[in-house]
Coordinates of C-alpha atoms and ligand atoms in Angstrom, one line a residue:
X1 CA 1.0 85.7 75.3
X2 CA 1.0 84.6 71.5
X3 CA 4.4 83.5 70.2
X4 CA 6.0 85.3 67.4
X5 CA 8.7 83.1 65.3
X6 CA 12.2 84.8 64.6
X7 CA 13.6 83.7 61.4
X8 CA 16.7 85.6 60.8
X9 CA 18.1 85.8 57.4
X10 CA 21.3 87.8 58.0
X11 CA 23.3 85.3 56.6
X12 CA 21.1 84.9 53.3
X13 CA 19.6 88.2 52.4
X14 CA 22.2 90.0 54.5
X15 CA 24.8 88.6 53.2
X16 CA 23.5 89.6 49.7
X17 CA 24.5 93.0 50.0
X18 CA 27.8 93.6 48.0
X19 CA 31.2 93.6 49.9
X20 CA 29.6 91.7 52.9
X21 CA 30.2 88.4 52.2
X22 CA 31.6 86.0 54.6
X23 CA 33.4 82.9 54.6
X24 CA 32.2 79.7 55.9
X25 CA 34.1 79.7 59.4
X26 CA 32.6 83.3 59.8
X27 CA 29.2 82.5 58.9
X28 CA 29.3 79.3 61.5
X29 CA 30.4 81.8 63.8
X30 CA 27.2 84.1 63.3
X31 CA 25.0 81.4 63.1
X32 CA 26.2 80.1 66.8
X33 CA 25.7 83.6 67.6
X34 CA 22.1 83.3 66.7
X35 CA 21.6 80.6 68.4
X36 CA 22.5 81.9 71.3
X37 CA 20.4 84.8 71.0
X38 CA 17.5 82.6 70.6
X39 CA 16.2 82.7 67.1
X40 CA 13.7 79.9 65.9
X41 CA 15.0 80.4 61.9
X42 CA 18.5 80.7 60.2
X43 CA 17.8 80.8 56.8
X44 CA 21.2 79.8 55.8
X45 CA 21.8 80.5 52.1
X46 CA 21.1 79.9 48.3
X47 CA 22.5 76.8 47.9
X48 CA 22.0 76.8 43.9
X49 CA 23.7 80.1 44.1
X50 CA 27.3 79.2 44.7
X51 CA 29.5 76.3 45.9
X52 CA 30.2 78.4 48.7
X53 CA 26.5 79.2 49.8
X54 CA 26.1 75.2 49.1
X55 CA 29.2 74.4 52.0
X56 CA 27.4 77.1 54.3
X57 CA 24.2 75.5 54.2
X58 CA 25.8 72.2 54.9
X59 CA 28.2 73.8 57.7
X60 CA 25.6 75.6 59.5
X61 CA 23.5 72.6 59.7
X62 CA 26.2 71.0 61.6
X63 CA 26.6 73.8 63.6
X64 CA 23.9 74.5 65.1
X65 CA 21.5 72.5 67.3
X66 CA 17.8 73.9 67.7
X67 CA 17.1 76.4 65.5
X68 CA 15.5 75.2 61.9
X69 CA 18.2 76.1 59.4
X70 CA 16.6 77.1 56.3
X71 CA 17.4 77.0 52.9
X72 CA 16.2 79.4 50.1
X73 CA 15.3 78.1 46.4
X74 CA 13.4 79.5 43.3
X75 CA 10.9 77.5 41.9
X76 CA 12.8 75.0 39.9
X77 CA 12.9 71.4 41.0
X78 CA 17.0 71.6 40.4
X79 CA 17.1 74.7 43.2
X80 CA 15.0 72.2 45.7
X81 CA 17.0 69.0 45.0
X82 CA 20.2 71.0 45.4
X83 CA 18.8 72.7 48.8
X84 CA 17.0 69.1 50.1
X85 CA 21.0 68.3 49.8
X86 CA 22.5 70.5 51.6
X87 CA 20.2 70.6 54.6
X88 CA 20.8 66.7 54.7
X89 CA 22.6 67.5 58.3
X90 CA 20.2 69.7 59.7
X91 CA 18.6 68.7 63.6
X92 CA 15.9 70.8 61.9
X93 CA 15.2 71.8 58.9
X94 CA 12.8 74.2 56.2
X95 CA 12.9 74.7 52.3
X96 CA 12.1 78.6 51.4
X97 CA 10.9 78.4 48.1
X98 CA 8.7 80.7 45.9
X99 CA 7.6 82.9 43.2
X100 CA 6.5 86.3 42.5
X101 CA 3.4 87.0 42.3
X102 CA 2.8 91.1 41.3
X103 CA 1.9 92.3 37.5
X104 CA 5.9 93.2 37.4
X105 CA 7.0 89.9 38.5
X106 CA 4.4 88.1 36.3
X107 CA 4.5 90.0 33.1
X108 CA 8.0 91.8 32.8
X109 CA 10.3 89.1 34.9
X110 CA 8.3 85.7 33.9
X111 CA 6.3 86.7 30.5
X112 CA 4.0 84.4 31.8
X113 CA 0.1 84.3 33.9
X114 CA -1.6 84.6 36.8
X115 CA -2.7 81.1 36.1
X116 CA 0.3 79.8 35.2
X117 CA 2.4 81.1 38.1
X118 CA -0.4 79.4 40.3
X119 CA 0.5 76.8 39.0
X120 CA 3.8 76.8 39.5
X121 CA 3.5 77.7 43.1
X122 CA 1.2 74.7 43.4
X123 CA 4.2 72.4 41.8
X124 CA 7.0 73.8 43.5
X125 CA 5.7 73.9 47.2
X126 CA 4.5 70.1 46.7
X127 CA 7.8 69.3 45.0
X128 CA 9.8 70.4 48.2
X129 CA 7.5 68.7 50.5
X130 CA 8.4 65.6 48.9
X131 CA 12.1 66.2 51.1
X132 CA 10.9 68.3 53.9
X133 CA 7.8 68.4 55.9
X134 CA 8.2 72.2 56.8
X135 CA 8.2 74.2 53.7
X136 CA 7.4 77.9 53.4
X137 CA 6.2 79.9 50.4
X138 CA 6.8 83.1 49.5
X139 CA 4.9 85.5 47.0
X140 CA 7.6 87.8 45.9
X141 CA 6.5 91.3 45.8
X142 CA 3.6 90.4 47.5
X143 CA 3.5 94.5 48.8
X144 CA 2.6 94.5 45.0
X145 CA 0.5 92.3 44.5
X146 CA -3.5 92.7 44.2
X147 CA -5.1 91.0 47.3
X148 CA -7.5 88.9 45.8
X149 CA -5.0 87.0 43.8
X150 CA -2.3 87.3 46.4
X151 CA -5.0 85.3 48.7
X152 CA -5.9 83.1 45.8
X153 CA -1.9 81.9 45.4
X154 CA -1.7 81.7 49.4
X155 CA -5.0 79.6 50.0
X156 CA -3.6 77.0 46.8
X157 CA 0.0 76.9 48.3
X158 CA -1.4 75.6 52.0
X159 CA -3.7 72.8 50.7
X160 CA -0.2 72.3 48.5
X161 CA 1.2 71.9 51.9
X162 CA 3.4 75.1 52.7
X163 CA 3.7 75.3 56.4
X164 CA 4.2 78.7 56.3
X165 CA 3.5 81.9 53.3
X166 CA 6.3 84.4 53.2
X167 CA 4.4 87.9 52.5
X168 CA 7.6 90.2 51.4
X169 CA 7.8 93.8 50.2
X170 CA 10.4 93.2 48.5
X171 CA 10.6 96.7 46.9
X172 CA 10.0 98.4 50.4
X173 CA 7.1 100.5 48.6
X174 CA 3.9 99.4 51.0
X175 CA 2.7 102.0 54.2
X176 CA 2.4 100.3 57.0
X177 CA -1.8 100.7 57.1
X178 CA -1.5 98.9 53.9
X179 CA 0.5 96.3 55.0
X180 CA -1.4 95.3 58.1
X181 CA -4.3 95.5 55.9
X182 CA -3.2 92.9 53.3
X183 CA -2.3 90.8 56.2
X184 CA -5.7 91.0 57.3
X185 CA -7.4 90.4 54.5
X186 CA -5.2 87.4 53.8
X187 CA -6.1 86.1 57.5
X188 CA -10.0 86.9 56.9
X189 CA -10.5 85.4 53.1
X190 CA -7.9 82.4 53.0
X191 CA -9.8 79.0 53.1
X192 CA -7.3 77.0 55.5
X193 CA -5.3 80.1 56.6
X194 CA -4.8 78.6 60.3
X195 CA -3.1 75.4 58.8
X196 CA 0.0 77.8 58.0
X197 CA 1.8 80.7 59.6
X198 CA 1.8 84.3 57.8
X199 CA 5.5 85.8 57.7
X200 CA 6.1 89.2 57.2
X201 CA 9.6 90.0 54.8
X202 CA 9.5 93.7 54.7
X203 CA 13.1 95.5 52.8
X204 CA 13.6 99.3 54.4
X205 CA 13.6 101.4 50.8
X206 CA 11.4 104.0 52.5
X207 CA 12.4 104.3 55.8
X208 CA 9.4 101.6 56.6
X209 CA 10.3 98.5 57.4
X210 CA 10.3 98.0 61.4
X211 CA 6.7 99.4 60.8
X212 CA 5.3 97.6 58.3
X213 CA 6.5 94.4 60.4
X214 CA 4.7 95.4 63.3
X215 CA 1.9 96.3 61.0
X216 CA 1.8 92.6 59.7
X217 CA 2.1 91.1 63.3
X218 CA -1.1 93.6 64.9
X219 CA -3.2 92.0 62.0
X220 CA -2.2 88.2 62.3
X221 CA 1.3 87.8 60.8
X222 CA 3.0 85.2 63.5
X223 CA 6.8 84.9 61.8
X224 CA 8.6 88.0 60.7
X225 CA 11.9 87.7 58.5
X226 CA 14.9 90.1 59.9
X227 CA 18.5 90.7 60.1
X228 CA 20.7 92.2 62.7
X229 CA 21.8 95.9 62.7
X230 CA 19.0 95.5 59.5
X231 CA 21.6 94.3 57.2
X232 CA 20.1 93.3 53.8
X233 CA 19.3 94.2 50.2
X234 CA 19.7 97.8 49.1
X235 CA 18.4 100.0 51.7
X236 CA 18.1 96.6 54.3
X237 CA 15.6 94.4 56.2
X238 CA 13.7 94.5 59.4
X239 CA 16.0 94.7 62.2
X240 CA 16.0 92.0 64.4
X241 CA 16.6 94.0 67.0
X242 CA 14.2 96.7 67.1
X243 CA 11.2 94.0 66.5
X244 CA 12.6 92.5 69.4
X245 CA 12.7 95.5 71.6
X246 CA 9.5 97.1 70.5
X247 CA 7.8 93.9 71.5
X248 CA 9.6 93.7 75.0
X249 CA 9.2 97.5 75.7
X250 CA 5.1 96.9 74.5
X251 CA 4.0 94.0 76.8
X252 CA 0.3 95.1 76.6
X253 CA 0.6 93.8 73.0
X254 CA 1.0 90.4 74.3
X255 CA 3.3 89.2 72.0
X256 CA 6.3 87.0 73.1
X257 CA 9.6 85.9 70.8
X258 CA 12.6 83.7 72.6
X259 CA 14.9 86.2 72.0
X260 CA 17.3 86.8 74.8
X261 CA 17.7 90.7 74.3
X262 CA 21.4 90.3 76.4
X263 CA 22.7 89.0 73.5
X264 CA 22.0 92.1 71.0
X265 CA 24.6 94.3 71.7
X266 CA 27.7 92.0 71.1
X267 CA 25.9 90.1 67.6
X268 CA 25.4 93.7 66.3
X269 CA 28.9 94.4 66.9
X270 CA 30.2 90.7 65.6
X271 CA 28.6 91.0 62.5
X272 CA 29.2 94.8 61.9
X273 CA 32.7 94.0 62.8
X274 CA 33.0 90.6 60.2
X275 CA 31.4 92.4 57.2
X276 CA 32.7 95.7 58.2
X277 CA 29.7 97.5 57.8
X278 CA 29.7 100.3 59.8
X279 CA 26.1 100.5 62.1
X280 CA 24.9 104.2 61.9
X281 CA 25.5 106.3 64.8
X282 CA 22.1 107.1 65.6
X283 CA 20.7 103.5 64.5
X284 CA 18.0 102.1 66.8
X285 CA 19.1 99.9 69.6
X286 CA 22.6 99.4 68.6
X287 CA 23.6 103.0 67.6
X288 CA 27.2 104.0 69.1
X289 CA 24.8 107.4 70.4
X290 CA 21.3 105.3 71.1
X291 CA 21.6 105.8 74.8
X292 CA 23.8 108.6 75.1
X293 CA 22.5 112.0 76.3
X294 CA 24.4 114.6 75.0
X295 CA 22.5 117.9 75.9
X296 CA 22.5 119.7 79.6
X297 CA 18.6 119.3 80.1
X298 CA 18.4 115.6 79.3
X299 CA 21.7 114.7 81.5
X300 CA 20.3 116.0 84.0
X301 CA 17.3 114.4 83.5
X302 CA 18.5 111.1 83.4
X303 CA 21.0 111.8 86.5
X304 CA 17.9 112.6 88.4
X305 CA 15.9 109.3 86.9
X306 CA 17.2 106.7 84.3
X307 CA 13.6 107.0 82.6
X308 CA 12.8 110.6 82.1
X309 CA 14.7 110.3 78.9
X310 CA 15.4 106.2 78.5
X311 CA 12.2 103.9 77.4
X312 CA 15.4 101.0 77.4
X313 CA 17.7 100.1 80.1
X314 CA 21.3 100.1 78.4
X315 CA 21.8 96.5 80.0
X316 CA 18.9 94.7 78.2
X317 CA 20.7 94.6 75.1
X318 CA 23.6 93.6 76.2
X319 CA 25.4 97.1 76.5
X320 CA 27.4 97.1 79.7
X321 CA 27.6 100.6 81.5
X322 CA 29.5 99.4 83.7
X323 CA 32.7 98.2 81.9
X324 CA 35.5 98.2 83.6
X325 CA 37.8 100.5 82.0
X326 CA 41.2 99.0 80.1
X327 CA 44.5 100.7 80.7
X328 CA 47.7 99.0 80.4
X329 CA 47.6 97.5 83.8
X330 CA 44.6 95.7 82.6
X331 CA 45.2 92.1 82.6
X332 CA 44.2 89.1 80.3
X333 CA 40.6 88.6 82.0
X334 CA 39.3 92.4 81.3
X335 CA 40.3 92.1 77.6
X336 CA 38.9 88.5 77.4
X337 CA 35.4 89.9 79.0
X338 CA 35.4 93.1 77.1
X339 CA 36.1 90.8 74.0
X340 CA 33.2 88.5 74.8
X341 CA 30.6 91.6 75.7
X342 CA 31.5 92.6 71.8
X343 CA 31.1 89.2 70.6
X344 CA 34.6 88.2 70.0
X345 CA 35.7 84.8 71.7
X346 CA 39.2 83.9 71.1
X347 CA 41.0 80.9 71.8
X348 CA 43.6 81.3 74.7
X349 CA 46.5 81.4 72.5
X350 CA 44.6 84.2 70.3
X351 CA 44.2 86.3 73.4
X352 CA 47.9 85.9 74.3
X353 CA 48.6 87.5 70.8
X354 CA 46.1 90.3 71.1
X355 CA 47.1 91.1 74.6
X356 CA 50.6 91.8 73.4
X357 CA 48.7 94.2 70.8
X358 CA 47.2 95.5 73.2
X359 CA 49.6 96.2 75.9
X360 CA 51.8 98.5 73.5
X361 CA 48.4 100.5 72.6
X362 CA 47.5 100.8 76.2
X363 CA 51.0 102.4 76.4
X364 CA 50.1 105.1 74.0
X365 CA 46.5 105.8 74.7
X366 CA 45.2 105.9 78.2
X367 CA 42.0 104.4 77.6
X368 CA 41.6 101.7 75.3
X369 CA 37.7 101.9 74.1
X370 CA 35.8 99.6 72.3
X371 CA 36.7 100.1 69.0
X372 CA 40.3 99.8 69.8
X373 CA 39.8 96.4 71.5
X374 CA 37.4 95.2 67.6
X375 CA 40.4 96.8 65.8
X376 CA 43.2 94.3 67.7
X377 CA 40.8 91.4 67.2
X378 CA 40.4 92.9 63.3
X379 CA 44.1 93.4 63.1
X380 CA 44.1 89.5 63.8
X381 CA 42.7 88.6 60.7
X382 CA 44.2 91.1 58.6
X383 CA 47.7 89.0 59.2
X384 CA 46.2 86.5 56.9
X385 CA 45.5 88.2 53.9
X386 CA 46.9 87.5 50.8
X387 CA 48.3 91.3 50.3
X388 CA 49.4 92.9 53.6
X389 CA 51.3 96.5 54.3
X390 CA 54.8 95.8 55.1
X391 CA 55.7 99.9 55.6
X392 CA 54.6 103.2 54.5
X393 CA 56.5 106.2 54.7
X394 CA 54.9 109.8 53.9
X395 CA 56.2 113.2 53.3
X396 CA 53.3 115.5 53.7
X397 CA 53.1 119.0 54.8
X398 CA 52.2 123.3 54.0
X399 CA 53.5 124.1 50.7
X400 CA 55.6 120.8 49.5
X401 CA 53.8 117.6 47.4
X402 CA 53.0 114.7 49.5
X403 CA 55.3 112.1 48.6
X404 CA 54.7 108.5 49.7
X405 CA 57.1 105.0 49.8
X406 CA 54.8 101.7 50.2
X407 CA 56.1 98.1 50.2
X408 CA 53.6 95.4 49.6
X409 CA 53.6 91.6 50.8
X410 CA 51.9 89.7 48.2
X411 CA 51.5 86.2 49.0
X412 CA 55.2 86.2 50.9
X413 CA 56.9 88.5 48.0
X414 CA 57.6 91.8 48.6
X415 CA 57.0 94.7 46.0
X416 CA 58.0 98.6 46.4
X417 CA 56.8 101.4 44.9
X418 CA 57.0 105.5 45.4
X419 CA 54.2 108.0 44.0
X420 CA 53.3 111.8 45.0
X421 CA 49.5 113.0 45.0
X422 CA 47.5 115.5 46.2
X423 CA 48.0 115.2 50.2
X424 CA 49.2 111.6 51.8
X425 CA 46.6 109.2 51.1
X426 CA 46.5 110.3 47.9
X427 CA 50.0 109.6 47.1
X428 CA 49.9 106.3 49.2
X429 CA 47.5 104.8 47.1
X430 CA 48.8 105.7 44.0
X431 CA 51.8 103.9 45.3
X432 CA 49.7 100.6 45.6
X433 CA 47.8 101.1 42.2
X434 CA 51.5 101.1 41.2
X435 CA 51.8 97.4 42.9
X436 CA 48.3 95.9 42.3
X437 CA 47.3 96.5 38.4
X438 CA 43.4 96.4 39.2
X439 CA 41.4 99.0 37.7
X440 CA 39.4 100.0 41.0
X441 CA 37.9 103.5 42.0
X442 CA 36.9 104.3 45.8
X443 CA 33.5 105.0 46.1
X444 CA 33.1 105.8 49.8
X445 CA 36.1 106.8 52.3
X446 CA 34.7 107.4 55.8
X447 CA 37.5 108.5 58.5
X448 CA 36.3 108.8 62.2
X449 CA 38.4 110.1 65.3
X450 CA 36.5 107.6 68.1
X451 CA 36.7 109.9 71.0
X452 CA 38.8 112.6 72.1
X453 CA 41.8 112.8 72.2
X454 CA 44.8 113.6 69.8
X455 CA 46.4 110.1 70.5
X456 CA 42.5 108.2 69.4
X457 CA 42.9 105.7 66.7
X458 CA 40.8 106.6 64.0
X459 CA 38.7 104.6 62.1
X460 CA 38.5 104.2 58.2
X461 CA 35.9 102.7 56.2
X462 CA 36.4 102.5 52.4
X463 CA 34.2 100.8 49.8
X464 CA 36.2 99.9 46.6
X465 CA 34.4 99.6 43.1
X466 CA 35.6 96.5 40.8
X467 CA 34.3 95.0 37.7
X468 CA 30.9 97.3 39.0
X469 CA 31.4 95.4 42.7
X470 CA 31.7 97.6 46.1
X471 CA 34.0 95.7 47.9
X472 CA 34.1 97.2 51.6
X473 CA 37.3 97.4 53.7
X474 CA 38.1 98.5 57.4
X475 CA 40.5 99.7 59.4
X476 CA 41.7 101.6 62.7
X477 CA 45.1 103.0 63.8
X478 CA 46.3 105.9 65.6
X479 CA 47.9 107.2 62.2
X480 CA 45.3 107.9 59.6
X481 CA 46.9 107.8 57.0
X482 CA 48.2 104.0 57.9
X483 CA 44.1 103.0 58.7
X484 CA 43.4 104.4 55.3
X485 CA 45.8 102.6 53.4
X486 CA 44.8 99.6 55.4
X487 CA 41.5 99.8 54.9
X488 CA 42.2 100.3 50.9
X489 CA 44.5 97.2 51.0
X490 CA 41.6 95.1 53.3
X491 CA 39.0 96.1 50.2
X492 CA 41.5 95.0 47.8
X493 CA 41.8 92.0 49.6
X494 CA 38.4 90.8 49.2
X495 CA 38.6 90.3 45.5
X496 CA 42.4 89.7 45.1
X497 CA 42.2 85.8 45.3
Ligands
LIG1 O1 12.6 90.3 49.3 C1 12.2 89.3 48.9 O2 11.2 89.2 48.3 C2 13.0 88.1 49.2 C3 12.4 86.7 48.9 C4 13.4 85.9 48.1 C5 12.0 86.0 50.1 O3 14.1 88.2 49.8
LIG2 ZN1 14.3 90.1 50.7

């Protein structure tokens, strides 16, 4: 079995994507999460970028014990100094640092050479090596970039001393032939090419990145660059999870990672749940409908043999068939371990609160399901924002305008307003507009019943534009029109400092 590194970067490229950002405690807590699950890489930031990325870097060194914490940079000797810095803490440790490397990158982005980017790739990767042994390289837009150049930059940057080259599609453009091709020729023309470790960094713009990955790692690639639920950059990254399972579900490809596959489930729903990004319904691995069976012929398939219709057993990732169900004789121990299967562990105290939470929904719903149990964790944290709901009241109805009352608590002070609008939630959130003077437009308003039921809380997702920013906010309640003022106010929060 060959060994394929994990290096995750949820929590840098990720964490990139508009409205998604975390705070440091959050971050800590994702980057315990993937330690747990058994990554070998947590590139941790862009310390240049941002004080905050800076404290992250620094924090999840701390936090975590043995995976390498990584830490990305351009190639400016200011971006490696300041990233040498803030990995001082790390058990382990990696600088990510590079350049691109296609006609685009070289001509339009850099005005500059092939020579003189060589160059540069040459000075940066032995610049970092003067503070960390393990430094990787990458050739941005390498999907673009002509082979025999891309293997001239890679063969300079290893006798430079890069531990490991970074290939990345950064634009998502490359079929996955191609890929695995450019891979190859890279493994068959590089002088030195077994002193280093190819990575694959592929970005999902056409629907291709789980393929190109595995594309890369059939013709040599030994590190591949993902994020869970495939989180990232416009249309994402490699997804952790599907690399992980496609390698576990094909053992004749002899390919081993340390990833504990248990752990899948609940760090899909953690960090869906923290940067409220919803995971698509029919999403690989983590879908909410990846391993249900909804028509006659395949239930009865699968009643008759789990693997007539199933290449995965539910439990391998960490999805537990067999939860108990909650119902308000539930006690403290079923929420906890419900909690903990979605990734949520709460201090006892915490729990007490929830469980009061919970007791009264229990006493209006008769089965509390999964996405009640995230929203009474969520509804946690909503209690320290900066602008919170104090009340809403809505007229609404056939034939009369929808009239809404809203009363705001900003920062302990409490502001009321009144408004009508075309149906409740309109009104409602011209009654906050009317409190918080932000010019903001919603871009995306998602509202989804979770099961059955005329008593289900529903789910809103709402992504807020301001100053040309999505800001993304969540919420769930059994009134909709309460979860979509919520969710407006939770956006809001997010850039209301
Ligand atoms: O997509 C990309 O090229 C990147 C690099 C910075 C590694 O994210
Ligand atoms: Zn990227």
């Amino acid at each position: 079995m060959d060994k394929l590194f994990i290096f995750d970067t949820t929590l840098r490229d990720g964490e990139q994507v508009p409205g998604c950002q975390l705070n440091t405690i959050e971050k800590i807590q994702v980057a315990q999460a993937l330690e747990n699950l058994g990554v070998d890489i947590i590139e941790a930031g862009f310390p240049i970028s941002s004080p905050g990325d800076f404290k992250s870097v620094v924090e999840i060194s701390k936090a975590v014990t043995w995976p390498k914490v990584c830490a990305l940079t351009r190639a400016v000797e200011k971006d490696i100094e300041v990233a040498a810095e803030a990995l001082k803490y790390a058990k382990h440790k990696r600088i990510h640092t590079g350049i691109g490397t296609s006609p685009y990158h070289i001509q339009y982005k850099f005005n500059s050479t092939q020579d003189e980017i060589l160059e540069r790739a040459i000075a940066c990767v032995k610049y970092a090596k003067k503070y960390v042994e393990d430094v990787e390289f990458y050739c941005e837009d390498a999907g673009r970039t002509d082979n025999v150049y891309l293997a001239k930059v890679v063969e300079a940057v290893i006798k430079a001393g890069a531990t490991v080259v970074n290939i990345p599609d950064t634009t998502g453009y490359c079929l996955p032939s191609e890929y695995g091709e450019k891979i190859r020729f890279l493994m068959e023309n590089v002088k030195g090419i077994h002193n280093a470790i190819l990575s694959t960094h592929c970005h999902n713009d056409l629907g291709m990145a789980t393929a190109n990955t595995i594309s890369g790692v059939l013709n040599g690639a030994r590190q591949v660059e993902v994020t869970i639920n495939g989180i990232g950059e416009r249309a994402g990254n490699t997804s952790l999870e599907e690399v992980a399972m496609i390698l576990k579900s094909h053992k004749e490809l002899s390919i081993n990672t340390n990833i504990n596959t248990k752990h899948i489930y609940p760090i899909s729903r953690m960090v869906s749940s923290l940067m409220n990004m919803p995971v698509q319904p029919n999403k690989a691995i983590v879908g909410r409908n990846a391993f249900a069976h909804s028509s006659g012929i395949h239930q009865d398939g699968v009643l008759k043999n789990r693997e007539s219709y199933e290449i995965i057993d539910p439990n391998d990732v960490g999805l537990d068939t067999n939860t108990i169900a909650l119902t308000a004789r539930s006690g403290r121990a079923a929420l906890k371990h419900r909690l903990s299967i979605l990734g949520v562990e709460l201090s006892q105290e915490k729990l007490d609160g929830i469980y009061e939470e919970f007791l009264k929904l229990a006493d209006r719903k008769k089965d509390i399901n999964d996405d009640d149990v995230l929203m009474l964790a969520g509804k946690e944290r909503a209690d320290k924002q900066r602008i919170k709901l104090e009340y809403l009241q809505v007229t609404s109805g056939v034939g009369i305008q929808s009239v809404a009352s809203v009363c705001l608590n900003i920062a302990g002070e409490k502001f009321e307003a009144a408004a009508s609008g075309n149906g409740p939630v309109d009104a409602a959130i011209r009654a906050v507009k009317q409190i918080v003077h932000r010019k903001m437009t919603i871009q995306e308003f998602l509202i989804q019943a979770i099961n059955k039921g005329s008593d289900d809380v529903g789910k809103v997702h709402m992504q807020v534009e301001h100053n040309g920013v999505n800001y993304y906010g969540f919420s769930a309640n059994t009134d909709i029109v309460a979860a979509s003022i919520e969710a407006y106010i939770d956006a809001i929060n997010k850039f209301v400092k």
